[in-house]
PDB file of C-alpha atoms in Angstrom:
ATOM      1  CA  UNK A  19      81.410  65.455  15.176  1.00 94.00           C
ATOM      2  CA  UNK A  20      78.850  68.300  16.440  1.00 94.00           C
ATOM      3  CA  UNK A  21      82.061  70.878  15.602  1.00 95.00           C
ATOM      4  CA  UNK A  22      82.557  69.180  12.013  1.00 94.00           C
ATOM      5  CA  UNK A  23      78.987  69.449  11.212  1.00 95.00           C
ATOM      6  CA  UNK A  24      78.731  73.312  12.554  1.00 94.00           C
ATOM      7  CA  UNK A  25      81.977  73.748  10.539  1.00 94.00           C
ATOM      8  CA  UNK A  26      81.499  71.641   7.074  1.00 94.00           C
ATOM      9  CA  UNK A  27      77.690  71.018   6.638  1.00 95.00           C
ATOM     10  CA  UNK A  28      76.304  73.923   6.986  1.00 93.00           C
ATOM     11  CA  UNK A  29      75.656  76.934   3.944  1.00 90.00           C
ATOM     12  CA  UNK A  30      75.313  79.236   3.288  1.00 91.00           C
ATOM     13  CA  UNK A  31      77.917  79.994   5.942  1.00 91.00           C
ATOM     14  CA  UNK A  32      79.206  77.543   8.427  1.00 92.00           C
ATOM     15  CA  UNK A  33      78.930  78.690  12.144  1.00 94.00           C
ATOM     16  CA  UNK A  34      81.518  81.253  12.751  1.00 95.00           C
ATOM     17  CA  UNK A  35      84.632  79.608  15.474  1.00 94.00           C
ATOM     18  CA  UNK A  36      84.064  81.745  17.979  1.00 95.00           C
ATOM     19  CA  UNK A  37      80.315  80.765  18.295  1.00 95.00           C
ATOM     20  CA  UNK A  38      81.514  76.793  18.271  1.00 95.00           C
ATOM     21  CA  UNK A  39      84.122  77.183  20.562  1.00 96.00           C
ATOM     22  CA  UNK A  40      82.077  78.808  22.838  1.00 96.00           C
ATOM     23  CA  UNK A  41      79.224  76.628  22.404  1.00 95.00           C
ATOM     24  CA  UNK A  42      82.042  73.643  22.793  1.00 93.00           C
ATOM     25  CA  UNK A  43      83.739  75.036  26.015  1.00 95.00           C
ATOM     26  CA  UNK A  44      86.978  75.170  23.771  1.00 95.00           C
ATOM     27  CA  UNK A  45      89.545  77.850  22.602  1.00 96.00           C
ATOM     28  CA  UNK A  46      88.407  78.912  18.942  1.00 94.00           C
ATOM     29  CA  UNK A  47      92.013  77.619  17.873  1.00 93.00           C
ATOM     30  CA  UNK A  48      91.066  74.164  19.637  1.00 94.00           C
ATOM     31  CA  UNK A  49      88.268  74.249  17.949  1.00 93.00           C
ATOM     32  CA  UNK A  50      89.399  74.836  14.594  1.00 90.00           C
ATOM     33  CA  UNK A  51      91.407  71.861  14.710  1.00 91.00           C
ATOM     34  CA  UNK A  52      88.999  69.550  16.995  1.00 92.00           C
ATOM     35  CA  UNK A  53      87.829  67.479  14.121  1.00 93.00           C
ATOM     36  CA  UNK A  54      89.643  65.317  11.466  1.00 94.00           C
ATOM     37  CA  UNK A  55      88.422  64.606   7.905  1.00 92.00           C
ATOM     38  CA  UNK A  56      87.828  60.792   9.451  1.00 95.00           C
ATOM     39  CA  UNK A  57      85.099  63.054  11.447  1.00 95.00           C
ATOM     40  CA  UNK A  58      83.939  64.554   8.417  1.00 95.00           C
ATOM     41  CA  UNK A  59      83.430  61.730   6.730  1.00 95.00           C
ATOM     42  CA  UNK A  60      81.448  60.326   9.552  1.00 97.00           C
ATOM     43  CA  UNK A  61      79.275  62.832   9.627  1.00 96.00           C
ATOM     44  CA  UNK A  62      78.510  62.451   5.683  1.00 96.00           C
ATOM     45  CA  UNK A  63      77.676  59.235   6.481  1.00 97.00           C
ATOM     46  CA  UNK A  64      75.805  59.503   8.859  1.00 97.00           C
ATOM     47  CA  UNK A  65      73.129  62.325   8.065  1.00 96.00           C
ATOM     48  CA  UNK A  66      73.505  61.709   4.003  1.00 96.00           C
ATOM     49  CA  UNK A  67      74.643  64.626   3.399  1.00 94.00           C
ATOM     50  CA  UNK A  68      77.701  65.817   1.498  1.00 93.00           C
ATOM     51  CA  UNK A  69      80.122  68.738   3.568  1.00 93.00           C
ATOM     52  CA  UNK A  70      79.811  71.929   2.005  1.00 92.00           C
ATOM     53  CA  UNK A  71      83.041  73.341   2.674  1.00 73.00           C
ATOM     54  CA  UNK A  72      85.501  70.429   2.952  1.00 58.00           C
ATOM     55  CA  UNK A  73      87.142  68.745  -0.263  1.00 56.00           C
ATOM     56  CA  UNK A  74      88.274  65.640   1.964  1.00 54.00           C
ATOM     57  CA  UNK A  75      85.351  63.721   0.467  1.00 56.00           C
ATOM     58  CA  UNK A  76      85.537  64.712  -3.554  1.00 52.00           C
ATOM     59  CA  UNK A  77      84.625  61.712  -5.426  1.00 46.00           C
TER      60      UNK A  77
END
C-alpha cells in the first residue's frame, strides 16, 4: 500500500520508480506492478484522500 500511495497519492509528481523500488528492496519493474487498484482503493479509504494519478476510483 506504501508503493500505491508513493505512486497514486502524491502531486505534483508521484515518487519516481526507481526511488520506490529502491526504497522497497524491489526491481523498479516489480515495483511498478506491486500494487493493484484493490490497493488503491484501500489507500483512498483509508487516509481520505482521492489518488491523483489513478482513474480506478472515478465516480
Amino acid at each position: 500500500m506504501l508503493v500505491a500511495y508513493g505512486r497514486e497519492f502524491v502531486a505534483p509528481q508521484p515518487y519516481p520508480l526507481k526511488t520506490l523500488a529502491a526504497a522497497a528492496g524491489m526491481s523498479i519493474s516489480g515495483t511498478r506492478s506491486a500494487y493493484t487498484s484493490d490497493e488503491v482503493a484501500a489507500v483512498a479509504e483509508r487516509t481520505g484522500r482521492r489518488p491523483v494519478r489513478s482513474t480506478t476510483l472515478e465516480a
